[in-house]
């Protein structure tokens, strides 16, 4: 068993550089299947989700070379094969193999996705889009088999009943090599969608409108190799900004795109967080008194659901009473009882979290229930008096590149401990 051990109460200072976006790269890697040449990604984060995706790509026949944060993939020998459940059941982003395999081969058999347990996250929207484009679906045990009736996907007009990042990206993947035009209405607008569309266009795709709610794709017969720089991870950036405001004595966060974080930063300013925003970095000062605020998550460009957990420990320092409402994932409240173990004045009912502060947290034995809850507990452990032990840390390592090293460089007393 592995755990993270933190001796809290130490002020942090210095600089930290944000890695490439996890939520981009988990779609970019499957997208490479669509190419007829070598694709290199730069800025790939060192996270376990990337390791899992590489294993899957190699199993399917791809040649993969990794050098630091660069990843070179030759997909020309990839075969459309059934992926066993055990290969992908810990990886939510496994569903992107549906779109890329359908786009290249006209068929796909992939195990049902896993990942963090955040309540219902159905892939109905994905399947509805694939069916509109001519795919037929059958379920085979723990896997789903999809196959185009004509052996080739065809363009279609698709309206997303709910704004969905995953379904928007998956539809793009299936559409770029389809015959004819595909129009996605009520599309998600997240930066990660623009990143995937940029890669595909650099490979020779014809995608217009990424970043708006209407995306138009003209299918092409072939895509070629290219080189692509992954965008900075806005969720990692928000996590370190929250951490710096909570326990920092002057921390600079580098490789940040402010425009990807405007909704988040607006809430920090409402709290009274003092910071200086530059072209590609944010300097967070040592904080004085902070004000309690209310937060309601929303699709981009609103306050990201992935940032409501990492900001929660910072809210516990604020004076007053506030509320967080997550409208995206109903179970994104699992960090609340763990923070309560650390003597936080916090409670939850359904989508709503109520907190009151300021709090002095105390170290405790806690458990990461999902990726962003784990990040919240790391920040809380750094804020707390005494020793905090976090178990179930595989969730944290799924999405935060070199987190132990980065925090140590800021002065944190933190260790990853292996136990028999």
mmCIF file of C-alpha atoms in Angstrom:
data_model
loop_
_atom_site.group_PDB
_atom_site.id
_atom_site.type_symbol
_atom_site.label_atom_id
_atom_site.label_comp_id
_atom_site.label_asym_id
_atom_site.label_seq_id
_atom_site.Cartn_x
_atom_site.Cartn_y
_atom_site.Cartn_z
ATOM 1 C CA UNK A 1 0.000 0.000 0.000
ATOM 2 C CA UNK A 2 1.203 3.497 -0.801
ATOM 3 C CA UNK A 3 0.293 6.641 1.092
ATOM 4 C CA UNK A 4 1.217 10.311 1.188
ATOM 5 C CA UNK A 5 2.459 11.605 4.542
ATOM 6 C CA UNK A 6 2.465 15.354 5.209
ATOM 7 C CA UNK A 7 3.760 17.260 8.211
ATOM 8 C CA UNK A 8 1.752 20.434 7.842
ATOM 9 C CA UNK A 9 2.061 24.028 8.945
ATOM 10 C CA UNK A 10 5.139 24.879 6.864
ATOM 11 C CA UNK A 11 4.821 27.980 4.667
ATOM 12 C CA UNK A 12 5.593 27.407 0.993
ATOM 13 C CA UNK A 13 7.481 29.713 -1.339
ATOM 14 C CA UNK A 14 9.200 29.593 -4.708
ATOM 15 C CA UNK A 15 8.095 28.630 -8.212
ATOM 16 C CA UNK A 16 6.198 25.722 -9.742
ATOM 17 C CA UNK A 17 5.657 24.958 -13.418
ATOM 18 C CA UNK A 18 2.334 23.555 -14.594
ATOM 19 C CA UNK A 19 2.386 20.419 -16.756
ATOM 20 C CA UNK A 20 0.383 19.639 -19.890
ATOM 21 C CA UNK A 21 -3.354 19.218 -19.491
ATOM 22 C CA UNK A 22 -4.459 15.808 -18.284
ATOM 23 C CA UNK A 23 -7.937 16.284 -19.720
ATOM 24 C CA UNK A 24 -6.408 17.068 -23.121
ATOM 25 C CA UNK A 25 -3.788 14.367 -23.303
ATOM 26 C CA UNK A 26 -6.202 11.556 -22.441
ATOM 27 C CA UNK A 27 -8.059 12.455 -25.661
ATOM 28 C CA UNK A 28 -5.007 13.421 -27.744
ATOM 29 C CA UNK A 29 -3.385 9.992 -27.383
ATOM 30 C CA UNK A 30 -6.421 8.031 -28.676
ATOM 31 C CA UNK A 31 -6.821 10.660 -31.430
ATOM 32 C CA UNK A 32 -3.417 9.669 -32.824
ATOM 33 C CA UNK A 33 -4.935 6.358 -33.980
ATOM 34 C CA UNK A 34 -6.559 8.377 -36.780
ATOM 35 C CA UNK A 35 -3.188 9.388 -38.294
ATOM 36 C CA UNK A 36 -1.364 7.689 -41.151
ATOM 37 C CA UNK A 37 2.002 8.882 -39.855
ATOM 38 C CA UNK A 38 4.036 9.579 -36.723
ATOM 39 C CA UNK A 39 2.630 12.085 -34.221
ATOM 40 C CA UNK A 40 4.704 13.692 -31.453
ATOM 41 C CA UNK A 41 3.128 15.321 -28.407
ATOM 42 C CA UNK A 42 5.183 17.751 -26.303
ATOM 43 C CA UNK A 43 4.278 18.689 -22.736
ATOM 44 C CA UNK A 44 2.841 15.273 -21.815
ATOM 45 C CA UNK A 45 2.330 15.024 -18.016
ATOM 46 C CA UNK A 46 3.904 12.205 -15.994
ATOM 47 C CA UNK A 47 0.654 10.695 -14.706
ATOM 48 C CA UNK A 48 -0.631 7.151 -14.435
ATOM 49 C CA UNK A 49 -3.500 7.775 -16.889
ATOM 50 C CA UNK A 50 -0.888 8.440 -19.585
ATOM 51 C CA UNK A 51 0.922 5.210 -18.638
ATOM 52 C CA UNK A 52 -2.344 3.284 -19.036
ATOM 53 C CA UNK A 53 -3.082 4.851 -22.424
ATOM 54 C CA UNK A 54 0.410 4.035 -23.675
ATOM 55 C CA UNK A 55 -0.045 0.401 -22.593
ATOM 56 C CA UNK A 56 -3.309 0.235 -24.530
ATOM 57 C CA UNK A 57 -1.758 1.806 -27.640
ATOM 58 C CA UNK A 58 1.152 -0.656 -27.565
ATOM 59 C CA UNK A 59 -1.259 -3.573 -27.127
ATOM 60 C CA UNK A 60 -3.106 -2.394 -30.233
ATOM 61 C CA UNK A 61 0.096 -2.354 -32.280
ATOM 62 C CA UNK A 62 1.373 1.232 -32.016
ATOM 63 C CA UNK A 63 5.071 2.012 -31.668
ATOM 64 C CA UNK A 64 5.666 4.406 -28.768
ATOM 65 C CA UNK A 65 8.784 6.321 -27.714
ATOM 66 C CA UNK A 66 8.881 8.512 -24.624
ATOM 67 C CA UNK A 67 11.570 11.099 -23.912
ATOM 68 C CA UNK A 68 10.897 13.326 -20.905
ATOM 69 C CA UNK A 69 7.624 15.125 -21.578
ATOM 70 C CA UNK A 70 7.666 14.242 -25.303
ATOM 71 C CA UNK A 71 5.733 11.273 -26.631
ATOM 72 C CA UNK A 72 6.214 9.925 -30.163
ATOM 73 C CA UNK A 73 3.564 7.514 -31.448
ATOM 74 C CA UNK A 74 3.515 5.671 -34.764
ATOM 75 C CA UNK A 75 -0.069 4.341 -35.143
ATOM 76 C CA UNK A 76 0.277 2.815 -38.619
ATOM 77 C CA UNK A 77 0.304 -0.775 -37.342
ATOM 78 C CA UNK A 78 -2.632 -0.306 -34.967
ATOM 79 C CA UNK A 79 -5.345 -2.938 -35.349
ATOM 80 C CA UNK A 80 -8.975 -2.693 -34.348
ATOM 81 C CA UNK A 81 -9.142 -5.286 -31.609
ATOM 82 C CA UNK A 82 -11.331 -5.925 -28.598
ATOM 83 C CA UNK A 83 -9.850 -4.267 -25.550
ATOM 84 C CA UNK A 84 -10.288 -6.447 -22.450
ATOM 85 C CA UNK A 85 -12.117 -4.894 -19.518
ATOM 86 C CA UNK A 86 -9.118 -5.181 -17.207
ATOM 87 C CA UNK A 87 -7.052 -2.915 -19.451
ATOM 88 C CA UNK A 88 -9.344 0.064 -19.225
ATOM 89 C CA UNK A 89 -11.603 -0.301 -16.192
ATOM 90 C CA UNK A 90 -9.615 2.277 -14.186
ATOM 91 C CA UNK A 91 -9.600 4.832 -16.991
ATOM 92 C CA UNK A 92 -12.593 7.032 -17.712
ATOM 93 C CA UNK A 93 -11.038 8.369 -20.909
ATOM 94 C CA UNK A 94 -11.002 4.883 -22.446
ATOM 95 C CA UNK A 95 -14.221 5.912 -24.193
ATOM 96 C CA UNK A 96 -12.197 8.046 -26.617
ATOM 97 C CA UNK A 97 -11.064 4.815 -28.278
ATOM 98 C CA UNK A 98 -14.656 4.440 -29.522
ATOM 99 C CA UNK A 99 -14.451 7.592 -31.598
ATOM 100 C CA UNK A 100 -10.919 7.081 -32.910
ATOM 101 C CA UNK A 101 -11.422 3.401 -33.815
ATOM 102 C CA UNK A 102 -14.762 4.123 -35.470
ATOM 103 C CA UNK A 103 -13.153 6.957 -37.403
ATOM 104 C CA UNK A 104 -10.307 4.824 -38.696
ATOM 105 C CA UNK A 105 -11.777 1.320 -38.967
ATOM 106 C CA UNK A 106 -15.546 1.789 -38.845
ATOM 107 C CA UNK A 107 -15.774 -0.488 -35.826
ATOM 108 C CA UNK A 108 -14.724 -0.605 -32.173
ATOM 109 C CA UNK A 109 -15.004 -2.965 -29.219
ATOM 110 C CA UNK A 110 -13.973 -1.300 -25.964
ATOM 111 C CA UNK A 111 -14.600 -2.141 -22.314
ATOM 112 C CA UNK A 112 -16.915 0.120 -20.372
ATOM 113 C CA UNK A 113 -15.026 3.070 -18.831
ATOM 114 C CA UNK A 114 -13.926 3.372 -15.205
ATOM 115 C CA UNK A 115 -12.187 6.276 -13.432
ATOM 116 C CA UNK A 116 -13.336 8.331 -10.454
ATOM 117 C CA UNK A 117 -16.717 7.512 -8.934
ATOM 118 C CA UNK A 118 -18.510 10.854 -9.210
ATOM 119 C CA UNK A 119 -22.010 9.547 -9.751
ATOM 120 C CA UNK A 120 -23.740 8.843 -13.070
ATOM 121 C CA UNK A 121 -21.684 9.858 -16.089
ATOM 122 C CA UNK A 122 -23.483 7.964 -18.855
ATOM 123 C CA UNK A 123 -22.095 7.648 -22.355
ATOM 124 C CA UNK A 124 -25.577 7.876 -23.882
ATOM 125 C CA UNK A 125 -24.697 11.119 -25.691
ATOM 126 C CA UNK A 126 -21.653 9.455 -27.263
ATOM 127 C CA UNK A 127 -23.690 6.484 -28.450
ATOM 128 C CA UNK A 128 -26.494 8.700 -29.779
ATOM 129 C CA UNK A 129 -23.949 10.595 -31.887
ATOM 130 C CA UNK A 130 -22.316 7.406 -33.186
ATOM 131 C CA UNK A 131 -25.707 5.965 -34.124
ATOM 132 C CA UNK A 132 -26.615 9.155 -36.000
ATOM 133 C CA UNK A 133 -23.386 8.657 -37.946
ATOM 134 C CA UNK A 134 -24.352 5.133 -38.952
ATOM 135 C CA UNK A 135 -22.964 2.923 -36.192
ATOM 136 C CA UNK A 136 -24.899 0.012 -34.689
ATOM 137 C CA UNK A 137 -24.361 -0.925 -31.069
ATOM 138 C CA UNK A 138 -24.349 -4.206 -29.162
ATOM 139 C CA UNK A 139 -23.188 -4.864 -25.603
ATOM 140 C CA UNK A 140 -20.943 -7.851 -25.043
ATOM 141 C CA UNK A 141 -20.432 -8.495 -21.339
ATOM 142 C CA UNK A 142 -18.345 -5.649 -19.953
ATOM 143 C CA UNK A 143 -17.651 -4.205 -23.402
ATOM 144 C CA UNK A 144 -19.539 -2.292 -26.059
ATOM 145 C CA UNK A 145 -19.256 -3.198 -29.754
ATOM 146 C CA UNK A 146 -19.956 -0.514 -32.337
ATOM 147 C CA UNK A 147 -19.803 -0.991 -36.080
ATOM 148 C CA UNK A 148 -20.728 1.258 -39.003
ATOM 149 C CA UNK A 149 -23.449 -0.326 -41.119
ATOM 150 C CA UNK A 150 -21.592 0.512 -44.341
ATOM 151 C CA UNK A 151 -18.123 -0.080 -42.883
ATOM 152 C CA UNK A 152 -17.502 3.667 -42.828
ATOM 153 C CA UNK A 153 -18.866 6.475 -40.660
ATOM 154 C CA UNK A 154 -20.941 9.144 -42.353
ATOM 155 C CA UNK A 155 -21.514 12.782 -41.503
ATOM 156 C CA UNK A 156 -24.624 13.829 -39.596
ATOM 157 C CA UNK A 157 -26.235 16.738 -37.758
ATOM 158 C CA UNK A 158 -26.053 16.062 -34.039
ATOM 159 C CA UNK A 159 -27.605 18.039 -31.185
ATOM 160 C CA UNK A 160 -26.131 17.368 -27.740
ATOM 161 C CA UNK A 161 -28.998 17.163 -25.245
ATOM 162 C CA UNK A 162 -26.534 18.094 -22.492
ATOM 163 C CA UNK A 163 -23.261 19.982 -22.793
ATOM 164 C CA UNK A 164 -20.618 17.239 -22.611
ATOM 165 C CA UNK A 165 -16.862 17.543 -23.128
ATOM 166 C CA UNK A 166 -16.412 13.797 -23.640
ATOM 167 C CA UNK A 167 -19.249 13.425 -26.129
ATOM 168 C CA UNK A 168 -18.142 16.507 -28.079
ATOM 169 C CA UNK A 169 -14.578 15.217 -28.434
ATOM 170 C CA UNK A 170 -15.663 11.666 -29.215
ATOM 171 C CA UNK A 171 -17.982 12.896 -31.977
ATOM 172 C CA UNK A 172 -15.131 14.928 -33.480
ATOM 173 C CA UNK A 173 -12.904 11.838 -33.466
ATOM 174 C CA UNK A 174 -15.525 9.754 -35.252
ATOM 175 C CA UNK A 175 -16.292 12.523 -37.744
ATOM 176 C CA UNK A 176 -12.900 13.684 -39.032
ATOM 177 C CA UNK A 177 -12.540 10.718 -41.432
ATOM 178 C CA UNK A 178 -16.256 10.183 -42.026
ATOM 179 C CA UNK A 179 -17.848 10.780 -45.418
ATOM 180 C CA UNK A 180 -19.549 14.164 -45.615
ATOM 181 C CA UNK A 181 -20.190 16.934 -43.106
ATOM 182 C CA UNK A 182 -20.869 16.607 -39.393
ATOM 183 C CA UNK A 183 -22.382 19.472 -37.399
ATOM 184 C CA UNK A 184 -22.338 19.320 -33.583
ATOM 185 C CA UNK A 185 -24.798 21.718 -31.934
ATOM 186 C CA UNK A 186 -24.798 22.578 -28.219
ATOM 187 C CA UNK A 187 -21.151 21.507 -28.198
ATOM 188 C CA UNK A 188 -18.983 21.954 -25.107
ATOM 189 C CA UNK A 189 -16.525 24.857 -25.318
ATOM 190 C CA UNK A 190 -13.700 23.812 -22.984
ATOM 191 C CA UNK A 191 -10.070 24.627 -23.919
ATOM 192 C CA UNK A 192 -9.315 20.911 -24.100
ATOM 193 C CA UNK A 193 -11.753 20.607 -27.024
ATOM 194 C CA UNK A 194 -9.870 23.347 -28.870
ATOM 195 C CA UNK A 195 -6.616 21.511 -28.116
ATOM 196 C CA UNK A 196 -7.892 18.255 -29.628
ATOM 197 C CA UNK A 197 -9.308 20.087 -32.649
ATOM 198 C CA UNK A 198 -5.952 21.840 -33.150
ATOM 199 C CA UNK A 199 -4.125 18.501 -33.197
ATOM 200 C CA UNK A 200 -6.628 17.025 -35.646
ATOM 201 C CA UNK A 201 -6.447 20.076 -37.938
ATOM 202 C CA UNK A 202 -2.647 19.901 -37.849
ATOM 203 C CA UNK A 203 -3.048 16.276 -38.981
ATOM 204 C CA UNK A 204 -5.136 17.446 -41.955
ATOM 205 C CA UNK A 205 -8.679 17.482 -40.566
ATOM 206 C CA UNK A 206 -11.178 20.231 -41.431
ATOM 207 C CA UNK A 207 -12.751 21.342 -38.137
ATOM 208 C CA UNK A 208 -14.297 24.789 -37.641
ATOM 209 C CA UNK A 209 -15.937 26.299 -34.593
ATOM 210 C CA UNK A 210 -14.098 24.494 -31.770
ATOM 211 C CA UNK A 211 -14.531 26.645 -28.666
ATOM 212 C CA UNK A 212 -18.059 27.683 -29.726
ATOM 213 C CA UNK A 213 -21.325 25.794 -29.316
ATOM 214 C CA UNK A 214 -21.458 24.806 -33.002
ATOM 215 C CA UNK A 215 -18.645 22.714 -34.478
ATOM 216 C CA UNK A 216 -18.548 21.804 -38.169
ATOM 217 C CA UNK A 217 -16.382 18.969 -39.491
ATOM 218 C CA UNK A 218 -15.792 18.161 -43.158
ATOM 219 C CA UNK A 219 -14.632 14.560 -43.374
ATOM 220 C CA UNK A 220 -11.318 13.725 -45.069
ATOM 221 C CA UNK A 221 -9.975 10.392 -46.339
ATOM 222 C CA UNK A 222 -6.591 10.479 -44.607
ATOM 223 C CA UNK A 223 -4.738 12.251 -41.812
ATOM 224 C CA UNK A 224 -0.975 12.663 -41.624
ATOM 225 C CA UNK A 225 1.577 12.881 -38.818
ATOM 226 C CA UNK A 226 2.431 16.113 -37.000
ATOM 227 C CA UNK A 227 3.914 17.597 -33.828
ATOM 228 C CA UNK A 228 1.731 19.202 -31.176
ATOM 229 C CA UNK A 229 2.250 21.101 -27.907
ATOM 230 C CA UNK A 230 -0.268 20.138 -25.205
ATOM 231 C CA UNK A 231 -1.920 23.141 -23.524
ATOM 232 C CA UNK A 232 -1.167 23.826 -19.825
ATOM 233 C CA UNK A 233 -3.378 22.040 -17.326
ATOM 234 C CA UNK A 234 -5.847 24.649 -16.056
ATOM 235 C CA UNK A 235 -7.019 22.342 -13.248
ATOM 236 C CA UNK A 236 -3.491 21.723 -11.998
ATOM 237 C CA UNK A 237 -2.899 25.479 -12.226
ATOM 238 C CA UNK A 238 -6.029 26.195 -10.171
ATOM 239 C CA UNK A 239 -4.961 23.599 -7.617
ATOM 240 C CA UNK A 240 -1.551 25.206 -7.105
ATOM 241 C CA UNK A 241 -3.057 28.701 -6.999
ATOM 242 C CA UNK A 242 -5.420 27.534 -4.244
ATOM 243 C CA UNK A 243 -2.533 25.918 -2.409
ATOM 244 C CA UNK A 244 -0.378 29.042 -2.729
ATOM 245 C CA UNK A 245 -3.182 31.237 -1.362
ATOM 246 C CA UNK A 246 -3.750 28.815 1.528
ATOM 247 C CA UNK A 247 -0.168 28.227 2.742
ATOM 248 C CA UNK A 248 2.125 30.307 0.551
ATOM 249 C CA UNK A 249 4.509 33.118 1.419
ATOM 250 C CA UNK A 250 4.940 34.132 -2.200
ATOM 251 C CA UNK A 251 4.524 31.442 -4.873
ATOM 252 C CA UNK A 252 4.808 31.905 -8.629
ATOM 253 C CA UNK A 253 2.895 29.480 -10.834
ATOM 254 C CA UNK A 254 4.397 29.274 -14.339
ATOM 255 C CA UNK A 255 2.944 28.009 -17.632
ATOM 256 C CA UNK A 256 -0.562 29.291 -16.928
ATOM 257 C CA UNK A 257 -3.099 30.588 -19.440
ATOM 258 C CA UNK A 258 -5.167 33.161 -17.544
ATOM 259 C CA UNK A 259 -7.977 33.094 -20.105
ATOM 260 C CA UNK A 260 -8.615 29.433 -19.225
ATOM 261 C CA UNK A 261 -9.117 30.342 -15.543
ATOM 262 C CA UNK A 262 -11.129 33.571 -15.602
ATOM 263 C CA UNK A 263 -14.171 32.160 -13.763
ATOM 264 C CA UNK A 264 -11.953 30.641 -11.074
ATOM 265 C CA UNK A 265 -9.779 33.722 -10.623
ATOM 266 C CA UNK A 266 -12.868 35.954 -10.373
ATOM 267 C CA UNK A 267 -13.954 33.950 -7.324
ATOM 268 C CA UNK A 268 -10.500 34.232 -5.743
ATOM 269 C CA UNK A 269 -10.636 38.005 -6.205
ATOM 270 C CA UNK A 270 -14.075 38.012 -4.573
ATOM 271 C CA UNK A 271 -12.478 36.255 -1.574
ATOM 272 C CA UNK A 272 -9.763 38.909 -1.400
ATOM 273 C CA UNK A 273 -6.867 36.756 -2.634
ATOM 274 C CA UNK A 274 -3.950 38.996 -3.607
ATOM 275 C CA UNK A 275 -2.112 37.969 -6.787
ATOM 276 C CA UNK A 276 -0.425 39.357 -9.861
ATOM 277 C CA UNK A 277 -1.398 37.952 -13.254
ATOM 278 C CA UNK A 278 1.252 38.035 -15.999
ATOM 279 C CA UNK A 279 1.254 36.779 -19.573
ATOM 280 C CA UNK A 280 2.018 33.138 -18.718
ATOM 281 C CA UNK A 281 2.320 33.100 -14.921
ATOM 282 C CA UNK A 282 0.493 34.082 -11.743
ATOM 283 C CA UNK A 283 2.241 35.263 -8.580
ATOM 284 C CA UNK A 284 0.257 34.596 -5.405
ATOM 285 C CA UNK A 285 1.175 36.735 -2.402
ATOM 286 C CA UNK A 286 0.961 35.753 1.249
ATOM 287 C CA UNK A 287 -2.670 36.299 2.197
ATOM 288 C CA UNK A 288 -4.235 38.232 5.035
ATOM 289 C CA UNK A 289 -7.942 38.019 5.831
ATOM 290 C CA UNK A 290 -10.139 36.227 3.292
ATOM 291 C CA UNK A 291 -13.913 36.480 2.857
ATOM 292 C CA UNK A 292 -16.299 33.524 2.595
ATOM 293 C CA UNK A 293 -18.013 33.225 -0.802
ATOM 294 C CA UNK A 294 -20.596 31.092 -2.587
ATOM 295 C CA UNK A 295 -19.608 28.965 -5.598
ATOM 296 C CA UNK A 296 -21.792 27.280 -8.207
ATOM 297 C CA UNK A 297 -20.070 25.103 -10.795
ATOM 298 C CA UNK A 298 -21.046 25.363 -14.456
ATOM 299 C CA UNK A 299 -19.802 24.265 -17.885
ATOM 300 C CA UNK A 300 -16.946 26.336 -19.326
ATOM 301 C CA UNK A 301 -16.432 29.274 -19.101
ATOM 302 C CA UNK A 302 -18.113 28.989 -15.696
ATOM 303 C CA UNK A 303 -16.463 27.757 -12.503
ATOM 304 C CA UNK A 304 -15.062 24.296 -13.309
ATOM 305 C CA UNK A 305 -16.393 21.337 -11.353
ATOM 306 C CA UNK A 306 -12.829 19.983 -11.252
ATOM 307 C CA UNK A 307 -11.783 23.014 -9.183
ATOM 308 C CA UNK A 308 -14.489 23.035 -6.517
ATOM 309 C CA UNK A 309 -12.698 20.378 -4.442
ATOM 310 C CA UNK A 310 -9.199 21.902 -4.654
ATOM 311 C CA UNK A 311 -10.526 25.330 -3.621
ATOM 312 C CA UNK A 312 -12.460 23.956 -0.621
ATOM 313 C CA UNK A 313 -9.500 23.933 1.841
ATOM 314 C CA UNK A 314 -8.764 27.562 0.950
ATOM 315 C CA UNK A 315 -12.411 28.459 1.647
ATOM 316 C CA UNK A 316 -11.986 26.977 5.119
ATOM 317 C CA UNK A 317 -9.517 29.804 5.900
ATOM 318 C CA UNK A 318 -12.076 32.475 4.995
ATOM 319 C CA UNK A 319 -14.120 34.406 7.525
ATOM 320 C CA UNK A 320 -17.843 33.756 7.437
ATOM 321 C CA UNK A 321 -20.233 31.163 6.088
ATOM 322 C CA UNK A 322 -20.457 30.051 2.474
ATOM 323 C CA UNK A 323 -21.876 27.459 0.129
ATOM 324 C CA UNK A 324 -20.637 25.366 -2.806
ATOM 325 C CA UNK A 325 -23.115 23.842 -5.248
ATOM 326 C CA UNK A 326 -21.878 21.368 -7.857
ATOM 327 C CA UNK A 327 -24.353 21.163 -10.725
ATOM 328 C CA UNK A 328 -22.192 18.797 -12.793
ATOM 329 C CA UNK A 329 -21.380 15.756 -10.621
ATOM 330 C CA UNK A 330 -23.704 14.868 -7.754
ATOM 331 C CA UNK A 331 -21.104 12.845 -5.825
ATOM 332 C CA UNK A 332 -18.375 15.480 -5.881
ATOM 333 C CA UNK A 333 -18.811 15.942 -2.137
ATOM 334 C CA UNK A 334 -16.810 12.958 -0.918
ATOM 335 C CA UNK A 335 -13.972 15.163 0.329
ATOM 336 C CA UNK A 336 -16.309 16.763 2.883
ATOM 337 C CA UNK A 337 -16.330 13.981 5.546
ATOM 338 C CA UNK A 338 -12.556 13.626 5.164
ATOM 339 C CA UNK A 339 -12.045 17.349 5.797
ATOM 340 C CA UNK A 340 -14.398 17.067 8.781
ATOM 341 C CA UNK A 341 -11.971 14.483 10.226
ATOM 342 C CA UNK A 342 -9.419 17.296 10.164
ATOM 343 C CA UNK A 343 -11.796 19.396 12.354
ATOM 344 C CA UNK A 344 -13.167 21.503 9.500
ATOM 345 C CA UNK A 345 -16.571 23.107 10.020
ATOM 346 C CA UNK A 346 -18.102 21.669 6.875
ATOM 347 C CA UNK A 347 -21.115 19.556 5.897
ATOM 348 C CA UNK A 348 -22.911 18.455 2.752
ATOM 349 C CA UNK A 349 -26.326 17.494 1.446
ATOM 350 C CA UNK A 350 -26.691 16.202 -2.117
ATOM 351 C CA UNK A 351 -25.050 18.768 -4.454
ATOM 352 C CA UNK A 352 -24.527 21.356 -1.731
ATOM 353 C CA UNK A 353 -21.601 21.958 0.633
ATOM 354 C CA UNK A 354 -21.861 24.356 3.569
ATOM 355 C CA UNK A 355 -18.721 25.636 5.312
ATOM 356 C CA UNK A 356 -17.892 28.137 8.025
ATOM 357 C CA UNK A 357 -14.564 29.700 8.904
ATOM 358 C CA UNK A 358 -11.890 30.476 9.603
ATOM 359 C CA UNK A 359 -10.702 26.992 10.575
ATOM 360 C CA UNK A 360 -7.466 25.656 12.004
ATOM 361 C CA UNK A 361 -7.179 22.196 10.517
ATOM 362 C CA UNK A 362 -5.487 19.328 12.334
ATOM 363 C CA UNK A 363 -3.695 16.386 10.790
ATOM 364 C CA UNK A 364 -5.580 13.092 10.496
ATOM 365 C CA UNK A 365 -5.710 9.806 8.605
ATOM 366 C CA UNK A 366 -7.839 10.441 5.516
ATOM 367 C CA UNK A 367 -8.674 8.721 2.232
ATOM 368 C CA UNK A 368 -8.738 10.089 -1.314
ATOM 369 C CA UNK A 369 -12.054 9.056 -2.867
ATOM 370 C CA UNK A 370 -11.328 10.532 -6.307
ATOM 371 C CA UNK A 371 -8.698 12.588 -8.115
ATOM 372 C CA UNK A 372 -9.736 16.117 -7.130
ATOM 373 C CA UNK A 373 -10.783 15.085 -3.618
ATOM 374 C CA UNK A 374 -7.236 13.785 -3.231
ATOM 375 C CA UNK A 375 -5.861 17.180 -4.268
ATOM 376 C CA UNK A 376 -8.084 18.856 -1.677
ATOM 377 C CA UNK A 377 -6.708 16.580 1.042
ATOM 378 C CA UNK A 378 -3.112 17.335 0.038
ATOM 379 C CA UNK A 379 -3.791 21.075 0.387
ATOM 380 C CA UNK A 380 -5.593 20.514 3.690
ATOM 381 C CA UNK A 381 -2.665 18.433 4.953
ATOM 382 C CA UNK A 382 -0.245 21.230 4.108
ATOM 383 C CA UNK A 383 -2.474 23.703 6.009
ATOM 384 C CA UNK A 384 -3.015 21.486 9.053
ATOM 385 C CA UNK A 385 -1.150 21.306 12.339
ATOM 386 C CA UNK A 386 0.516 17.947 12.741
ATOM 387 C CA UNK A 387 0.712 14.843 10.558
ATOM 388 C CA UNK A 388 -1.720 13.891 7.810
ATOM 389 C CA UNK A 389 -1.708 10.484 6.134
ATOM 390 C CA UNK A 390 -3.577 10.129 2.843
ATOM 391 C CA UNK A 391 -4.391 6.671 1.484
ATOM 392 C CA UNK A 392 -5.919 5.640 -1.852
ATOM 393 C CA UNK A 393 -3.375 7.935 -3.501
ATOM 394 C CA UNK A 394 -3.578 6.192 -6.883
ATOM 395 C CA UNK A 395 -6.374 8.663 -7.645
ATOM 396 C CA UNK A 396 -4.009 11.597 -7.060
ATOM 397 C CA UNK A 397 -1.231 10.106 -9.199
ATOM 398 C CA UNK A 398 -3.730 9.694 -12.065
ATOM 399 C CA UNK A 399 -3.866 13.429 -12.633
ATOM 400 C CA UNK A 400 -1.061 15.397 -10.931
ATOM 401 C CA UNK A 401 2.343 15.155 -12.579
ATOM 402 C CA UNK A 402 5.315 14.871 -10.164
ATOM 403 C CA UNK A 403 3.216 16.283 -7.329
ATOM 404 C CA UNK A 404 5.550 15.163 -4.530
ATOM 405 C CA UNK A 405 8.624 16.658 -6.208
ATOM 406 C CA UNK A 406 6.856 19.918 -7.045
ATOM 407 C CA UNK A 407 5.631 20.397 -3.474
ATOM 408 C CA UNK A 408 9.016 19.540 -1.969
ATOM 409 C CA UNK A 409 10.604 22.183 -4.197
ATOM 410 C CA UNK A 410 8.214 24.712 -2.620
ATOM 411 C CA UNK A 411 9.316 23.658 0.865
ATOM 412 C CA UNK A 412 6.614 21.148 1.810
ATOM 413 C CA UNK A 413 7.353 18.316 4.236
ATOM 414 C CA UNK A 414 5.735 15.597 2.157
ATOM 415 C CA UNK A 415 6.659 11.990 1.347
ATOM 416 C CA UNK A 416 5.245 9.134 -0.672
ATOM 417 C CA UNK A 417 5.576 6.090 1.570
ATOM 418 C CA UNK A 418 5.526 2.471 0.385
ATOM 419 C CA UNK A 419 4.191 -0.074 2.870
ATOM 420 C CA UNK A 420 4.183 -3.845 2.547
#
